[in-house]
């Protein structure tokens, strides 16, 4: 491990604390082989949904199966593509029936460690809870299960592979094997395996490979972890986020931040229906507060922010250097830099063009090529080649 500046020492200490005093070996209750990167903690797993290879494989198939949408056009993978670190590259997501979601698709990178799911929902704390949202959301419609549960489950029951896969995944089930509960649990188990920790940054910082980072990225790393730029306060720890939960955390780390993106008419308002934590709590002090997502693989997940309103990493740096965004005209006119709820860590800073390039180079060094090319996370239907039905159609 490289010699660390103080903030870097903090992130390393966090990582070591996450590991615990002993090796993160599976507990007696869970013999699932996680294969997490060296030094990473084990994710927390709900007691009623233990991990197994069969369940993860079933979940992978369901994740990529468009028959899980009402009109058989959309799967989980439609909005969460592996090559884009499980985002979709769109400003905001589009549901199966064409409804436009107000939020940008969040990356599923290391989602097993997120203490809360979604951009600004403080009560959705497990992947099993989160999976119900795209299935049953009606405003906007995402996969469109409302009123179609039996129809969609019937497609899975009629498939020649799924009944046996469900039986292998849930061998002790007393009730219906191909059920909503088992669909949700299997998809959640698969998502829990989407762990990334082999970026050039990891190879340099924890693998001891001096050549893994360019000179520019090393300078950018020093900037990222500096008190001058403050980035690491909200994007720190082994997962580059301040909202983490895993087997070794005593208290669930939950944080939401206002980064000065809007301040409509200088009233503190954000666009209607997209006001962050305020939409859940109704408290004025929560207006514009969102969860800081992990920055792992951030170069692949543009556009950025909860509404996809910033296109590039360079523009992201400009936003934080300015201490927020001043919308000069249109319906969202107002100066986000003066938002009363803005985080103390978004105070702005001076940065040269060379430093900005260095900081972007560091952010790009968080891209894990093995993660986005790992066949364990890929589309099983594409890997299997054309189905018999597809061959007959040809």
GROMACS .gro file of N, CA and C in nm, residues 248-308:
model
  183
  248UNK      N    1  -1.970  -0.528   0.871
  248UNK     CA    2  -1.888  -0.480   0.982
  248UNK      C    3  -1.927  -0.340   1.030
  249UNK      N    4  -2.027  -0.279   0.969
  249UNK     CA    5  -2.070  -0.148   1.018
  249UNK      C    6  -2.161  -0.166   1.139
  250UNK      N    7  -2.136  -0.086   1.241
  250UNK     CA    8  -2.220  -0.090   1.361
  250UNK      C    9  -2.344  -0.006   1.341
  251UNK      N   10  -2.324   0.111   1.280
  251UNK     CA   11  -2.434   0.200   1.251
  251UNK      C   12  -2.443   0.219   1.100
  252UNK      N   13  -2.564   0.216   1.048
  252UNK     CA   14  -2.585   0.239   0.905
  252UNK      C   15  -2.550   0.383   0.871
  253UNK      N   16  -2.457   0.403   0.775
  253UNK     CA   17  -2.418   0.537   0.734
  253UNK      C   18  -2.517   0.588   0.631
  254UNK      N   19  -2.592   0.691   0.667
  254UNK     CA   20  -2.693   0.747   0.578
  254UNK      C   21  -2.670   0.897   0.566
  255UNK      N   22  -2.657   0.946   0.444
  255UNK     CA   23  -2.633   1.090   0.425
  255UNK      C   24  -2.698   1.136   0.294
  256UNK      N   25  -2.751   1.256   0.297
  256UNK     CA   26  -2.808   1.319   0.178
  256UNK      C   27  -2.755   1.463   0.173
  257UNK      N   28  -2.732   1.512   0.052
  257UNK     CA   29  -2.667   1.642   0.037
  257UNK      C   30  -2.738   1.728  -0.069
  258UNK      N   31  -2.737   1.857  -0.044
  258UNK     CA   32  -2.778   1.955  -0.145
  258UNK      C   33  -2.649   2.012  -0.204
  259UNK      N   34  -2.632   1.995  -0.336
  259UNK     CA   35  -2.508   2.043  -0.398
  259UNK      C   36  -2.529   2.168  -0.484
  260UNK      N   37  -2.637   2.240  -0.456
  260UNK     CA   38  -2.655   2.369  -0.522
  260UNK      C   39  -2.695   2.359  -0.668
  261UNK      N   40  -2.770   2.257  -0.703
  261UNK     CA   41  -2.805   2.239  -0.844
  261UNK      C   42  -2.916   2.334  -0.887
  262UNK      N   43  -3.012   2.360  -0.797
  262UNK     CA   44  -3.125   2.449  -0.829
  262UNK      C   45  -3.153   2.540  -0.709
  263UNK      N   46  -3.226   2.644  -0.736
  263UNK     CA   47  -3.277   2.734  -0.633
  263UNK      C   48  -3.379   2.823  -0.703
  264UNK      N   49  -3.488   2.760  -0.746
  264UNK     CA   50  -3.582   2.825  -0.839
  264UNK      C   51  -3.635   2.956  -0.781
  265UNK      N   52  -3.616   3.063  -0.857
  265UNK     CA   53  -3.658   3.197  -0.815
  265UNK      C   54  -3.604   3.233  -0.677
  266UNK      N   55  -3.492   3.169  -0.642
  266UNK     CA   56  -3.428   3.194  -0.512
  266UNK      C   57  -3.521   3.167  -0.395
  267UNK      N   58  -3.611   3.068  -0.415
  267UNK     CA   59  -3.705   3.029  -0.309
  267UNK      C   60  -3.661   2.902  -0.237
  268UNK      N   61  -3.554   2.838  -0.288
  268UNK     CA   62  -3.511   2.710  -0.233
  268UNK      C   63  -3.574   2.591  -0.302
  269UNK      N   64  -3.666   2.617  -0.395
  269UNK     CA   65  -3.735   2.507  -0.462
  269UNK      C   66  -3.647   2.440  -0.566
  270UNK      N   67  -3.668   2.310  -0.582
  270UNK     CA   68  -3.618   2.232  -0.692
  270UNK      C   69  -3.736   2.203  -0.785
  271UNK      N   70  -3.714   2.152  -0.906
  271UNK     CA   71  -3.825   2.119  -0.995
  271UNK      C   72  -3.930   2.032  -0.926
  272UNK      N   73  -4.056   2.060  -0.948
  272UNK     CA   74  -4.167   1.993  -0.882
  272UNK      C   75  -4.159   1.842  -0.901
  273UNK      N   76  -4.178   1.769  -0.791
  273UNK     CA   77  -4.175   1.623  -0.796
  273UNK      C   78  -4.035   1.565  -0.798
  274UNK      N   79  -3.935   1.651  -0.788
  274UNK     CA   80  -3.797   1.603  -0.793
  274UNK      C   81  -3.713   1.683  -0.695
  275UNK      N   82  -3.764   1.693  -0.573
  275UNK     CA   83  -3.702   1.781  -0.474
  275UNK      C   84  -3.621   1.706  -0.369
  276UNK      N   85  -3.585   1.581  -0.404
  276UNK     CA   86  -3.496   1.507  -0.316
  276UNK      C   87  -3.563   1.454  -0.192
  277UNK      N   88  -3.488   1.455  -0.082
  277UNK     CA   89  -3.537   1.398   0.043
  277UNK      C   90  -3.666   1.466   0.089
  278UNK      N   91  -3.686   1.590   0.049
  278UNK     CA   92  -3.807   1.665   0.085
  278UNK      C   93  -3.934   1.592   0.040
  279UNK      N   94  -3.926   1.524  -0.074
  279UNK     CA   95  -4.043   1.454  -0.126
  279UNK      C   96  -4.086   1.340  -0.034
  280UNK      N   97  -3.994   1.291   0.051
  280UNK     CA   98  -4.028   1.186   0.148
  280UNK      C   99  -4.062   1.242   0.284
  281UNK      N  100  -3.992   1.347   0.325
  281UNK     CA  101  -4.008   1.396   0.463
  281UNK      C  102  -4.098   1.519   0.474
  282UNK      N  103  -4.107   1.598   0.367
  282UNK     CA  104  -4.184   1.723   0.372
  282UNK      C  105  -4.116   1.833   0.452
  283UNK      N  106  -3.993   1.810   0.496
  283UNK     CA  107  -3.923   1.911   0.576
  283UNK      C  108  -3.848   2.007   0.484
  284UNK      N  109  -3.866   2.137   0.500
  284UNK     CA  110  -3.800   2.234   0.412
  284UNK      C  111  -3.648   2.217   0.408
  285UNK      N  112  -3.588   2.178   0.518
  285UNK     CA  113  -3.443   2.164   0.522
  285UNK      C  114  -3.393   2.046   0.439
  286UNK      N  115  -3.485   1.960   0.393
  286UNK     CA  116  -3.447   1.845   0.310
  286UNK      C  117  -3.463   1.873   0.161
  287UNK      N  118  -3.507   1.994   0.128
  287UNK     CA  119  -3.528   2.026  -0.014
  287UNK      C  120  -3.394   2.026  -0.088
  288UNK      N  121  -3.389   1.949  -0.196
  288UNK     CA  122  -3.268   1.942  -0.277
  288UNK      C  123  -3.160   1.850  -0.224
  289UNK      N  124  -3.191   1.770  -0.125
  289UNK     CA  125  -3.090   1.679  -0.069
  289UNK      C  126  -3.103   1.540  -0.132
  290UNK      N  127  -2.994   1.491  -0.190
  290UNK     CA  128  -2.990   1.360  -0.256
  290UNK      C  129  -2.872   1.280  -0.203
  291UNK      N  130  -2.877   1.149  -0.226
  291UNK     CA  131  -2.767   1.061  -0.184
  291UNK      C  132  -2.648   1.078  -0.277
  292UNK      N  133  -2.528   1.082  -0.220
  292UNK     CA  134  -2.407   1.086  -0.301
  292UNK      C  135  -2.376   0.944  -0.349
  293UNK      N  136  -2.387   0.918  -0.479
  293UNK     CA  137  -2.363   0.781  -0.527
  293UNK      C  138  -2.215   0.747  -0.526
  294UNK      N  139  -2.182   0.619  -0.537
  294UNK     CA  140  -2.043   0.580  -0.551
  294UNK      C  141  -1.984   0.641  -0.678
  295UNK      N  142  -1.856   0.673  -0.673
  295UNK     CA  143  -1.788   0.724  -0.792
  295UNK      C  144  -1.714   0.614  -0.868
  296UNK      N  145  -1.722   0.492  -0.819
  296UNK     CA  146  -1.656   0.383  -0.893
  296UNK      C  147  -1.720   0.369  -1.031
  297UNK      N  148  -1.635   0.367  -1.135
  297UNK     CA  149  -1.679   0.359  -1.275
  297UNK      C  150  -1.754   0.484  -1.320
  298UNK      N  151  -1.729   0.596  -1.255
  298UNK     CA  152  -1.806   0.718  -1.283
  298UNK      C  153  -1.787   0.765  -1.427
  299UNK      N  154  -1.673   0.735  -1.489
  299UNK     CA  155  -1.652   0.781  -1.626
  299UNK      C  156  -1.748   0.715  -1.724
  300UNK      N  157  -1.812   0.605  -1.682
  300UNK     CA  158  -1.902   0.532  -1.771
  300UNK      C  159  -2.049   0.569  -1.750
  301UNK      N  160  -2.078   0.651  -1.651
  301UNK     CA  161  -2.218   0.665  -1.611
  301UNK      C  162  -2.280   0.801  -1.644
  302UNK      N  163  -2.221   0.874  -1.737
  302UNK     CA  164  -2.279   1.002  -1.779
  302UNK      C  165  -2.417   0.980  -1.843
  303UNK      N  166  -2.506   1.080  -1.840
  303UNK     CA  167  -2.491   1.210  -1.775
  303UNK      C  168  -2.509   1.198  -1.623
  304UNK      N  169  -2.478   1.306  -1.554
  304UNK     CA  170  -2.466   1.302  -1.408
  304UNK      C  171  -2.575   1.381  -1.336
  305UNK      N  172  -2.577   1.364  -1.207
  305UNK     CA  173  -2.674   1.421  -1.113
  305UNK      C  174  -2.806   1.344  -1.121
  306UNK      N  175  -2.893   1.370  -1.024
  306UNK     CA  176  -3.016   1.293  -1.011
  306UNK      C  177  -3.107   1.306  -1.132
  307UNK      N  178  -3.092   1.417  -1.204
  307UNK     CA  179  -3.177   1.440  -1.321
  307UNK      C  180  -3.098   1.438  -1.452
  308UNK      N  181  -2.975   1.392  -1.446
  308UNK     CA  182  -2.893   1.383  -1.567
  308UNK      C  183  -2.868   1.516  -1.634
   0.00000   0.00000   0.00000
